Short mmCIF file of C-alpha atoms in Angstrom, two decimals:
data_model
loop_
_atom_site.label_atom_id
_atom_site.label_comp_id
_atom_site.label_asym_id
_atom_site.label_seq_id
_atom_site.Cartn_x
_atom_site.Cartn_y
_atom_site.Cartn_z
CA MET L 1 121.07 108.00 117.95
CA SER L 2 122.82 107.96 114.85
CA SER L 3 121.43 110.04 111.39
CA MET L 4 123.29 107.38 109.54
CA PHE L 5 120.84 105.55 106.85
CA ASN L 6 121.05 101.90 107.50
CA ILE L 7 119.09 98.95 106.07
CA SER L 8 118.80 95.32 107.11
CA VAL L 9 116.21 92.35 107.00
CA SER L 10 115.75 89.47 108.57
CA GLU L 11 113.10 86.02 108.20
CA GLU L 12 111.22 85.78 111.87
CA GLU L 13 108.43 83.35 112.08
CA GLY L 14 105.25 83.79 114.05
CA GLY L 15 102.24 82.12 112.91
CA VAL L 16 103.14 82.94 109.52
CA PRO L 17 106.71 84.15 108.30
CA VAL L 18 107.34 87.04 108.50
CA CYS L 19 109.66 89.78 106.90
CA VAL L 20 111.38 92.27 109.26
CA ILE L 21 112.95 95.20 107.34
CA HIS L 22 114.94 97.34 110.13
CA ILE L 23 115.73 100.88 108.94
CA GLY L 24 117.45 103.44 110.27
CA GLY L 25 118.50 106.80 109.95
CA GLN L 26 117.98 109.40 107.75
CA VAL L 27 115.44 108.54 105.04
CA ASP L 28 115.87 110.62 102.56
CA ALA L 29 115.80 111.64 98.64
CA SER L 30 119.77 110.82 98.76
CA ASN L 31 119.55 107.23 99.83
CA VAL L 32 115.43 106.29 99.40
CA ASP L 33 117.33 104.08 96.31
CA LYS L 34 118.42 102.07 98.87
CA PHE L 35 115.38 101.08 100.69
CA ASP L 36 113.03 100.96 97.41
CA ASP L 37 115.39 98.32 96.34
CA LYS L 38 115.94 96.03 99.34
CA ALA L 39 111.85 96.53 99.80
CA MET L 40 110.76 95.72 96.37
CA ALA L 41 114.01 92.62 96.36
CA VAL L 42 111.63 91.21 100.01
CA VAL L 43 108.32 91.27 97.98
CA ALA L 44 109.73 89.88 94.42
CA ASP L 45 111.25 87.75 96.86
CA GLY L 46 108.04 86.42 97.76
CA ALA L 47 107.59 87.89 100.74
CA ARG L 48 103.73 88.31 101.97
CA ASP L 49 103.62 89.27 105.45
CA VAL L 50 106.58 92.67 105.95
CA LEU L 51 107.13 94.68 109.04
CA ILE L 52 109.24 97.81 109.30
CA ASP L 53 111.06 98.55 112.72
CA MET L 54 110.95 102.19 112.25
CA ALA L 55 112.52 102.68 115.65
CA LYS L 56 115.95 104.01 114.61
CA ILE L 57 114.35 106.61 112.20
CA SER L 58 116.05 109.94 112.81
CA PHE L 59 113.84 111.81 109.77
CA MET L 60 111.75 110.18 106.84
CA SER L 61 110.57 112.80 103.92
CA SER L 62 107.40 112.33 101.45
CA ALA L 63 110.66 109.82 99.27
CA GLY L 64 110.53 107.39 102.01
CA PHE L 65 106.65 107.11 102.51
CA ARG L 66 106.30 106.57 99.02
CA VAL L 67 108.35 103.46 99.42
CA ILE L 68 106.07 101.82 102.21
CA HIS L 69 103.20 102.79 99.58
CA LYS L 70 104.92 100.29 97.35
CA ILE L 71 105.17 97.53 99.69
CA TYR L 72 101.45 98.39 100.87
CA GLN L 73 100.81 97.68 97.68
CA ALA L 74 102.65 94.38 96.77
CA THR L 75 101.10 93.40 100.19
CA HIS L 76 98.01 94.15 100.31
CA ARG L 77 95.40 91.58 99.31
CA GLU L 78 92.01 92.43 97.60
CA GLY L 79 89.13 90.86 99.30
CA GLU L 80 91.17 89.43 102.26
CA GLY L 81 91.00 90.53 105.95
CA GLY L 82 93.91 91.22 108.26
CA ARG L 83 96.94 93.73 107.23
CA HIS L 84 100.28 92.41 105.77
CA LEU L 85 102.14 95.50 106.54
CA LYS L 86 102.60 96.88 109.70
CA LEU L 87 105.07 99.39 111.10
CA LEU L 88 106.87 98.91 114.38
CA ASN L 89 107.58 101.86 116.64
CA PRO L 90 108.16 104.59 114.71
CA PRO L 91 109.29 107.84 115.95
CA ASP L 92 106.82 110.95 117.10
CA GLU L 93 107.71 112.87 114.29
CA VAL L 94 107.69 110.31 111.88
CA ARG L 95 104.02 108.62 113.47
CA LYS L 96 102.86 111.94 112.80
CA LEU L 97 103.15 111.84 109.49
CA ILE L 98 101.96 108.49 109.17
CA LYS L 99 98.55 109.97 110.78
CA THR L 100 98.86 113.19 108.74
CA LEU L 101 99.54 111.64 104.84
CA GLY L 102 96.60 109.01 105.75
CA PHE L 103 98.47 105.91 106.23
CA GLU L 104 97.01 104.86 109.06
CA LYS L 105 93.67 103.88 108.17
CA PHE L 106 95.57 100.91 106.20
CA VAL L 107 98.41 100.43 107.47
CA ASP L 108 99.11 99.28 111.19
CA VAL L 109 100.79 100.98 113.89
CA ILE L 110 102.34 98.93 117.07
CA GLU L 111 104.31 99.11 119.78
CA GLY L 112 105.98 97.13 121.49
CA ASP L 113 109.21 94.36 120.67
CA VAL L 114 110.06 93.11 117.45
CA SER L 115 108.95 89.29 118.10
CA ALA L 116 105.38 90.31 119.68
CA ALA L 117 105.06 92.32 116.32
CA VAL L 118 106.08 89.14 114.35
CA ASN L 119 103.50 87.04 116.57
CA SER L 120 100.66 89.44 115.63
CA PHE L 121 100.40 88.62 112.31
CA MET X 1 143.90 77.72 82.26
CA ASP X 2 146.11 77.10 85.56
CA GLY X 3 148.43 79.15 87.40
CA THR X 4 151.85 78.22 85.87
CA ALA X 5 150.09 79.68 82.04
CA LYS X 6 152.84 79.20 79.11
CA ILE X 7 154.98 82.53 78.88
CA SER X 8 153.67 82.84 75.34
CA GLU X 9 149.84 82.75 76.60
CA LYS X 10 150.30 85.56 79.30
CA GLN X 11 152.17 87.38 76.35
CA ARG X 12 149.21 87.05 74.07
CA SER X 13 146.87 88.17 76.85
CA LEU X 14 149.14 91.25 77.43
CA ARG X 15 149.07 91.81 74.19
CA ARG X 16 145.13 92.05 73.61
CA THR X 17 144.98 94.99 76.33
CA GLY X 18 145.33 98.52 75.00
CA PHE X 19 148.01 99.81 77.57
CA PHE X 20 150.64 96.89 75.58
CA ALA X 21 148.72 96.68 72.34
CA ASP X 22 152.03 98.35 70.89
CA THR X 23 154.73 97.27 73.45
CA PRO X 24 157.69 95.65 71.28
CA ASP X 25 157.60 91.95 71.57
CA ALA X 26 161.22 91.62 72.98
CA VAL X 27 159.71 94.36 75.89
CA LEU X 28 156.25 92.47 76.08
CA LYS X 29 157.76 88.87 76.76
CA ARG X 30 160.46 90.02 79.42
CA ILE X 31 157.14 91.48 81.02
CA ALA X 32 155.28 88.59 80.94
CA GLU X 33 157.93 86.52 82.56
CA ALA X 34 157.47 89.25 85.30
CA ALA X 35 153.35 88.93 85.38
CA ARG X 36 151.81 86.35 87.96
CA ILE X 37 148.66 84.45 87.43
CA GLU X 38 146.18 85.15 90.04
CA ARG X 39 142.95 84.12 91.26
CA VAL X 40 140.00 86.57 92.97
CA ALA X 41 137.27 84.79 93.73
CA ALA X 42 133.66 86.35 92.97
CA GLY X 43 132.57 88.90 95.69
CA GLN X 44 136.22 89.87 96.40
CA ALA X 45 138.15 93.27 96.09
CA VAL X 46 140.55 93.48 93.68
CA CYS X 47 141.75 97.43 93.98
CA VAL X 48 140.11 99.59 96.84
CA LYS X 49 139.25 103.52 96.16
CA GLY X 50 141.48 105.77 98.36
CA ALA X 51 144.24 102.30 98.33
CA ARG X 52 147.63 102.24 97.40
CA GLY X 53 147.46 100.60 93.86
CA ASP X 54 150.98 98.69 93.39
CA SER X 55 150.22 96.33 89.81
CA ILE X 56 148.86 96.52 86.82
CA TYR X 57 146.44 93.77 86.49
CA VAL X 58 144.92 91.78 83.62
CA ILE X 59 141.53 90.19 83.15
CA MET X 60 142.03 86.43 81.41
CA ASP X 61 138.93 85.20 82.56
CA GLY X 62 135.96 86.37 84.44
CA THR X 63 133.67 89.88 85.30
CA ALA X 64 134.49 92.77 87.50
CA GLN X 65 132.94 95.57 88.25
CA VAL X 66 134.88 99.08 88.78
CA HIS X 67 132.52 101.47 91.09
CA ASP X 68 132.96 104.31 94.03
CA GLY X 69 130.71 102.74 96.86
CA ASP X 70 127.81 101.89 95.19
CA LEU X 71 127.71 103.45 92.34
CA VAL X 72 129.05 101.28 89.87
CA LEU X 73 130.95 102.93 87.08
CA ALA X 74 131.49 100.01 84.79
CA THR X 75 131.99 95.85 83.80
CA ILE X 76 134.81 94.83 82.21
CA GLY X 77 136.13 91.20 81.49
CA ARG X 78 138.00 89.86 79.34
CA ASP X 79 141.96 91.40 78.18
CA ALA X 80 140.88 94.78 79.99
CA SER X 81 143.41 95.97 82.12
CA PHE X 82 143.20 98.45 85.41
CA GLY X 83 145.67 99.34 87.75
CA GLU X 84 148.33 101.19 84.94
CA LEU X 85 148.50 104.80 86.60
CA SER X 86 148.53 103.81 90.54
CA THR X 87 151.32 101.90 89.31
CA PHE X 88 153.52 104.04 87.46
CA GLU X 89 152.45 106.98 89.68
CA ASP X 90 153.16 105.31 93.31
CA GLY X 91 149.74 106.78 94.16
CA MET X 92 145.97 105.25 95.21
CA CYS X 93 143.52 103.69 93.70
CA SER X 94 141.18 106.23 91.73
CA ALA X 95 138.09 103.43 92.00
CA SER X 96 137.30 100.38 93.17
CA VAL X 97 137.40 97.18 91.29
CA THR X 98 135.63 93.98 92.99
CA ALA X 99 135.46 90.71 91.34
CA GLU X 100 131.98 90.05 89.84
CA SER X 101 132.81 85.97 88.84
CA ASP X 102 135.87 84.37 89.62
CA LEU X 103 138.59 85.65 88.00
CA LEU X 104 141.95 84.52 86.58
CA LEU X 105 144.33 87.81 86.62
CA LEU X 106 147.84 88.73 85.10
CA ARG X 107 148.97 90.99 87.89
CA LEU X 108 152.34 92.49 87.23
CA ASP X 109 154.14 94.35 90.05
CA ARG X 110 155.51 97.83 90.46
CA ASP X 111 158.89 96.75 91.10
CA PRO X 112 160.33 94.07 88.34
CA LEU X 113 158.45 96.68 85.73
CA PHE X 114 160.37 99.50 86.76
CA GLU X 115 163.61 97.01 86.51
CA ILE X 116 162.47 95.98 83.27
CA MET X 117 162.10 99.53 82.26
CA ALA X 118 165.73 100.28 83.31
CA ARG X 119 167.01 97.29 81.84
CA VAL X 120 165.70 96.38 78.29
CA PRO X 121 166.60 99.16 75.83
CA GLY X 122 163.22 100.73 74.35
CA ALA X 123 161.35 99.45 77.32
CA GLY X 124 160.75 103.00 79.04
CA GLN X 125 159.74 104.53 75.71
CA ALA X 126 157.19 101.79 74.96
CA ILE X 127 155.68 101.84 78.82
CA ALA X 128 155.51 105.62 78.89
CA ARG X 129 154.09 105.74 74.53
CA SER X 130 151.18 103.30 76.51
CA LEU X 131 150.85 106.13 79.13
CA CYS X 132 150.22 108.94 77.26
CA GLN X 133 147.59 106.79 75.29
CA CYS X 134 145.89 105.53 78.77
CA LEU X 135 146.16 109.57 79.79
CA ARG X 136 145.00 111.06 76.56
CA GLN X 137 141.83 108.15 76.58
CA ARG X 138 141.23 109.47 80.32
CA THR X 139 141.23 112.57 78.92
CA ASP X 140 138.45 111.88 76.22
CA GLN X 141 136.93 110.51 78.62
CA VAL X 142 136.06 113.25 80.88
CA MET X 143 135.64 115.70 77.81
CA ASP X 144 132.54 113.25 76.80
CA GLY X 145 131.63 113.40 80.35
CA ALA X 146 131.89 116.97 80.72
CA HIS X 147 129.69 117.47 77.37
CA HIS X 148 126.68 114.86 77.97
CA SER X 149 126.37 116.59 81.61
CA LYS X 150 126.38 119.75 79.82
CA THR X 151 123.69 118.58 77.83
CA LEU X 152 121.71 117.09 80.33
CA GLU X 153 122.04 120.33 82.39
CA ARG X 154 120.47 122.12 79.10
CA GLU X 155 117.49 120.10 79.26
CA LEU X 156 116.84 120.59 82.30
CA GLU X 157 117.17 124.23 82.02
CA ILE X 158 113.97 123.02 79.24
CA GLY X 159 112.06 120.74 81.89
CA ARG X 160 112.36 123.71 84.70
CA LYS X 161 110.85 126.49 81.87
CA ILE X 162 108.01 123.55 80.88
CA GLN X 163 107.23 123.31 84.58
CA SER X 164 107.23 126.93 85.47
CA GLY X 165 104.29 127.64 82.87
CA PHE X 166 102.19 125.02 84.60
CA LEU X 167 102.53 127.77 87.51
CA PRO X 168 99.91 130.77 86.74
CA LYS X 169 101.30 133.60 84.54
CA THR X 170 98.81 136.34 86.68
CA LEU X 171 97.84 135.82 89.83
CA PRO X 172 93.42 136.96 89.79
CA ALA X 173 91.88 140.29 90.76
CA ALA X 174 89.23 140.23 93.21
CA ALA X 175 88.11 143.55 94.52
CA GLY X 176 89.16 144.36 97.83
CA TRP X 177 91.58 141.72 97.91
CA GLU X 178 95.40 140.98 97.53
CA ILE X 179 96.84 137.63 96.32
CA GLY X 180 100.34 137.16 96.44
CA ALA X 181 102.67 134.33 95.45
CA TYR X 182 106.29 133.35 95.60
CA PHE X 183 108.21 129.34 94.11
CA ARG X 184 112.07 129.20 93.72
CA ALA X 185 112.44 125.59 92.02
CA ALA X 186 115.30 123.54 93.61
CA ARG X 187 117.75 123.28 92.21
CA GLU X 188 116.97 119.86 90.84
CA VAL X 189 113.47 120.18 89.75
CA ALA X 190 111.06 119.10 91.33
CA GLY X 191 107.45 118.60 92.41
CA ASP X 192 106.11 122.06 94.31
CA PHE X 193 103.04 124.01 92.76
CA TYR X 194 100.55 126.81 93.32
CA ASP X 195 97.96 127.59 91.41
CA ALA X 196 95.32 130.43 91.69
CA PHE X 197 92.56 130.99 89.60
CA GLU X 198 88.71 132.33 89.14
CA ILE X 199 85.63 130.36 88.96
CA GLU X 200 82.46 131.45 87.76
CA GLY X 201 83.65 134.68 87.08
CA ALA X 202 85.36 135.74 90.24
CA SER X 203 82.51 135.14 92.58
CA ARG X 204 84.73 131.83 93.88
CA ILE X 205 88.80 131.65 93.45
CA GLY X 206 90.35 128.98 93.76
CA LEU X 207 93.23 128.54 95.95
CA VAL X 208 96.32 125.90 95.79
CA ILE X 209 99.03 124.94 96.90
CA GLY X 210 100.55 121.43 96.31
CA ASP X 211 103.82 118.44 97.36
CA VAL X 212 104.66 116.09 95.02
CA CYS X 213 106.31 113.47 97.11
CA ASP X 214 110.07 112.80 96.26
CA LYS X 215 112.20 114.96 93.89
CA GLY X 216 113.62 115.19 90.40
CA VAL X 217 112.12 114.36 87.03
CA GLY X 218 108.81 112.25 88.41
CA ALA X 219 107.72 114.41 90.70
CA ALA X 220 108.44 117.53 88.15
CA LEU X 221 106.06 115.09 85.85
CA PHE X 222 103.30 114.58 88.53
CA MET X 223 103.28 118.20 89.38
CA THR X 224 101.80 118.65 86.08
CA LEU X 225 99.54 116.05 86.11
CA PHE X 226 98.66 117.06 89.46
CA ARG X 227 97.86 120.72 88.48
CA SER X 228 96.31 119.86 85.59
CA LEU X 229 93.67 117.71 87.46
CA LEU X 230 92.74 119.61 89.72
CA ARG X 231 92.36 122.93 87.87
CA ALA X 232 90.65 120.89 84.88
CA SER X 233 88.14 119.59 87.36
CA ALA X 234 87.32 122.92 89.30
CA LYS X 235 86.37 124.44 85.89
CA SER X 236 85.08 121.27 83.83
CA HIS X 237 81.52 122.94 83.64
CA GLU X 238 83.84 126.50 82.13
CA TYR X 239 86.07 124.42 79.99
CA SER X 240 83.09 121.78 78.29
CA ALA X 241 80.56 124.84 78.03
CA SER X 242 80.24 125.54 74.39
CA ARG X 243 80.86 128.86 72.89
CA GLY X 244 77.89 131.44 74.10
CA GLU X 245 76.72 130.04 77.22
CA ALA X 246 76.84 131.26 80.37
CA PRO X 247 80.00 129.16 81.42
CA GLY X 248 78.47 127.11 84.32
CA ALA X 249 76.13 129.92 85.43
CA GLY X 250 74.90 128.85 89.28
CA ARG X 251 76.38 125.27 88.74
CA ASP X 252 77.99 123.25 91.80
CA ASP X 253 77.87 124.23 95.38
CA PRO X 254 81.22 125.33 96.98
CA VAL X 255 81.48 121.86 99.17
CA GLU X 256 80.75 120.08 96.05
CA LEU X 257 82.85 121.49 93.65
CA LEU X 258 85.78 121.41 96.44
CA GLY X 259 84.94 117.41 97.06
CA ASN X 260 84.55 116.11 93.43
CA SER X 261 87.22 117.76 92.31
CA VAL X 262 90.10 116.48 95.18
CA ARG X 263 88.01 112.98 94.72
CA PHE X 264 88.58 112.99 91.15
CA THR X 265 92.00 113.87 91.13
CA ASN X 266 92.58 111.34 94.20
CA ASN X 267 91.40 108.65 92.39
CA TYR X 268 92.45 109.40 88.88
CA ILE X 269 96.59 109.16 89.90
CA ALA X 270 95.22 106.35 92.61
CA ARG X 271 93.57 104.01 89.72
CA THR X 272 96.18 105.13 86.70
CA HIS X 273 99.27 105.50 88.20
CA GLY X 274 98.96 103.65 91.72
CA ASP X 275 102.38 101.23 90.47
CA THR X 276 104.35 104.28 90.93
CA SER X 277 102.84 105.37 94.55
CA MET X 278 103.88 108.86 93.34
CA PHE X 279 101.40 111.13 95.34
CA ALA X 280 101.12 114.58 96.60
CA THR X 281 99.80 116.60 99.61
CA LEU X 282 97.95 119.85 98.81
CA PHE X 283 96.12 122.48 100.41
CA PHE X 284 92.37 123.63 98.37
CA ALA X 285 90.51 126.34 98.91
CA LEU X 286 87.47 127.94 96.95
CA LEU X 287 87.49 131.83 97.99
CA GLU X 288 84.26 133.83 98.30
CA PRO X 289 85.47 136.89 97.91
CA THR X 290 82.27 138.76 98.56
CA SER X 291 82.02 137.28 101.75
CA GLY X 292 85.63 136.31 103.22
CA HIS X 293 84.50 132.72 103.55
CA LEU X 294 86.80 130.20 102.58
CA TYR X 295 85.95 126.17 101.67
CA TYR X 296 89.04 123.63 101.79
CA ILE X 297 90.10 120.55 101.53
CA ASN X 298 94.46 120.02 103.81
CA ALA X 299 95.27 116.66 102.34
CA GLY X 300 97.89 115.43 103.89
CA HIS X 301 100.06 119.22 103.92
CA GLU X 302 101.47 121.73 106.09
CA GLU X 303 98.51 123.65 107.68
CA PRO X 304 98.29 127.16 106.68
CA PHE X 305 98.19 130.15 109.05
CA ILE X 306 95.26 132.48 109.38
CA VAL X 307 96.77 135.82 110.49
CA GLY X 308 95.48 138.71 111.00
CA PRO X 309 96.42 142.40 112.32
CA ASP X 310 97.14 141.86 115.64
CA GLY X 311 99.33 137.95 114.73
CA LEU X 312 98.81 134.50 114.07
CA LYS X 313 94.35 133.52 114.24
CA GLY X 314 95.05 129.65 113.86
CA SER X 315 95.79 127.16 111.14
CA LEU X 316 93.70 124.97 108.87
CA GLY X 317 94.25 121.09 110.06
CA ASN X 318 93.78 118.11 107.86
CA THR X 319 90.58 117.17 106.19
CA GLY X 320 92.18 114.29 105.04
CA PRO X 321 95.12 111.95 103.51
CA ALA X 322 97.49 112.31 101.07
CA VAL X 323 96.07 112.62 97.10
CA GLY X 324 97.39 109.17 94.67
CA LEU X 325 97.81 106.82 97.07
CA PHE X 326 94.61 105.21 98.10
CA HIS X 327 91.64 104.79 95.25
CA GLY X 328 88.23 105.96 97.54
CA VAL X 329 89.05 107.81 100.28
CA ASP X 330 86.77 110.49 101.31
CA PHE X 331 88.57 114.16 102.28
CA GLU X 332 86.38 116.19 104.74
CA ILE X 333 85.50 119.47 104.04
CA GLY X 334 86.61 122.66 106.40
CA GLU X 335 85.54 126.04 106.94
CA ALA X 336 86.83 129.35 107.83
CA GLN X 337 86.21 132.92 107.64
CA LEU X 338 88.81 136.17 106.87
CA GLU X 339 87.52 139.05 107.69
CA LYS X 340 88.91 142.73 107.03
CA GLY X 341 92.70 142.71 107.89
CA ASP X 342 93.40 138.91 107.69
CA THR X 343 95.61 136.90 105.37
CA LEU X 344 95.30 133.59 104.40
CA PHE X 345 98.93 132.01 104.27
CA ALA X 346 99.87 128.42 102.68
CA TYR X 347 103.45 127.48 102.35
CA THR X 348 105.28 124.00 101.87
CA ASP X 349 108.02 122.36 103.71
CA GLY X 350 110.65 124.79 101.57
CA VAL X 351 110.43 127.17 103.48
CA PRO X 352 111.05 125.95 107.19
CA ASP X 353 113.70 123.42 106.39
CA ALA X 354 115.39 126.26 104.20
CA THR X 355 119.32 125.33 105.13
CA SER X 356 121.58 127.50 105.73
CA ARG X 357 125.62 126.97 105.01
CA GLN X 358 125.82 125.97 108.76
CA GLY X 359 123.32 123.09 107.89
CA GLN X 360 120.84 125.00 110.39
CA ASN X 361 116.94 124.96 109.15
CA PHE X 362 114.80 128.14 108.97
CA THR X 363 112.48 126.54 111.20
CA MET X 364 108.53 126.56 111.69
CA ARG X 365 109.53 128.77 114.62
CA ARG X 366 110.82 131.69 113.11
CA LEU X 367 108.20 131.43 110.26
CA GLU X 368 105.60 131.74 113.18
CA GLU X 369 107.42 134.16 114.32
CA MET X 370 107.76 136.39 111.18
CA LEU X 371 103.72 135.68 110.10
CA GLY X 372 102.99 137.14 113.95
CA GLN X 373 104.78 139.99 113.72
CA ASN X 374 103.92 141.27 109.80
CA ARG X 375 102.38 144.02 109.03
CA ARG X 376 102.35 143.50 105.19
CA ALA X 377 99.18 142.19 103.13
CA ALA X 378 99.75 138.95 101.05
CA ALA X 379 102.42 139.79 98.37
CA GLY X 380 104.28 142.23 100.30
CA LEU X 381 104.53 139.29 103.28
CA VAL X 382 105.77 136.53 100.90
CA GLU X 383 108.42 139.00 99.41
CA ASN X 384 109.66 139.35 103.40
CA ILE X 385 109.83 135.39 104.13
CA ALA X 386 111.12 134.67 100.93
CA ALA X 387 114.33 137.75 101.70
CA ALA X 388 114.31 136.04 105.27
CA VAL X 389 114.85 132.34 104.01
CA HIS X 390 117.05 133.47 101.09
CA ALA X 391 119.59 135.44 103.48
CA HIS X 392 119.51 132.52 105.73
CA ALA X 393 120.60 130.06 103.58
CA GLN X 394 123.30 132.62 102.32
CA GLY X 395 123.57 131.14 99.17
CA ALA X 396 123.93 127.71 100.56
CA PRO X 397 122.51 124.80 98.18
CA GLN X 398 118.99 124.85 97.72
CA PHE X 399 117.29 121.12 97.98
CA ASP X 400 113.91 121.49 97.85
CA ASP X 401 111.22 124.17 96.50
CA ILE X 402 110.02 126.81 98.14
CA THR X 403 106.91 127.44 97.48
CA MET X 404 104.56 129.95 98.99
CA LEU X 405 100.57 131.35 98.46
CA ALA X 406 98.93 134.23 100.36
CA ALA X 407 95.78 135.60 100.14
CA THR X 408 94.96 139.15 101.95
CA ARG X 409 91.15 140.46 102.43
CA GLU X 410 92.22 144.31 102.45
CA SER X 411 88.47 146.15 102.75
CA PRO X 412 85.05 144.30 103.38
#
């Protein structure tokens, strides 16, 4: 697995349109701006449901979780049921942090392939 | 303007650049004759950093970005020229230039330029002068940059000093206890903090260690906020007591005090600064020095250890999420007991993640090994670990703050 940071975005059609952010490598303070810029562009473009494909992440610092929280805030709709941000296939270390920092109560963490995840929205 | 611009138009365009501003007319006319019009579509690269640069370009219309990878150094437009130094040096482009809009360029290649310099009287001298001016301008820019970065460095130093004022100047002294702390800021300002303070005389001691997410000035600002909110809310009855009133005697049971303080801080940050998504992981303990009993909240932080005389006795796991993210969440209260000879040791990830020159981390395993073999009380323990981390780093740049807080029960 490459530890070079990389990010790409794709639009998928499930029950609803879902914006998928594929992020890989080491996510830390040195490159988090790219994640932040991309994520904020996605929500500014009107994405209402976001899936972050985390399978290829080798490390994520607190700065990365800050961006995930920003996406959560941008997609969260008060008083409306259902989750609009889901995290797909985080590696064990990242999954542990998701739990420790308390994201699990607010964000769905799912496993499986992208199309099943897209259809879960 | 089309590709067959008149010589006079090209000449006027060259004249408007800084580089050819003082070039004699006769020389400039010959240069204009040799220059070609070129069109570059928006998004296309004109030069790439590190690649050979064989031409001088003058922008006749449109804008371009001068950049180094993703870092945009400048946006240039009409009448700007670039590529002078690499062309005369027969060298590499020192930065990339990419068309921002469609560009209309005037392009001068090295060979015809050298021929003009060799054949046209006065041309060599005029261009040498232009090159010197160009170099002088670059030198001035570098000097300005150095001056600017010096000023910034000074500002950062002031920031660091102010930030260190948010750490306790002295540690509480409770009979039978030793408290020790260590803090070493990363090269850039960052967001670790620790605190230790007495509550209600010395019947309780508050011990806090925290790590604000991300790095830089933003983390540093939030560190001061988190630290102040926690301390102020934990001691609110003392700060609000009027003169002569016994400060909060007998108020608040520890569980309530601890819960209130962390919930207050969490809800305040989430509500007031929620749009920034800034958060902190923290461990906040209330220690009762007479009994050795400990009430704590571990909000998403690295698990502190209890170290006994014969090695590690356990760790204090999570009791709630990181602070500042989610409004209204609850935090459970953990409890632990420190016996004579036991030490509570809390730290931030800067300790296990400290990196050597070879890129190797200090690691949790090494930290746990050291704790397991420890025979010293709080202050000596953090000193030992700090020395080991320092030796491990061998002067490699420190990317994260390194913070430790320990309390040892020395006598019953």
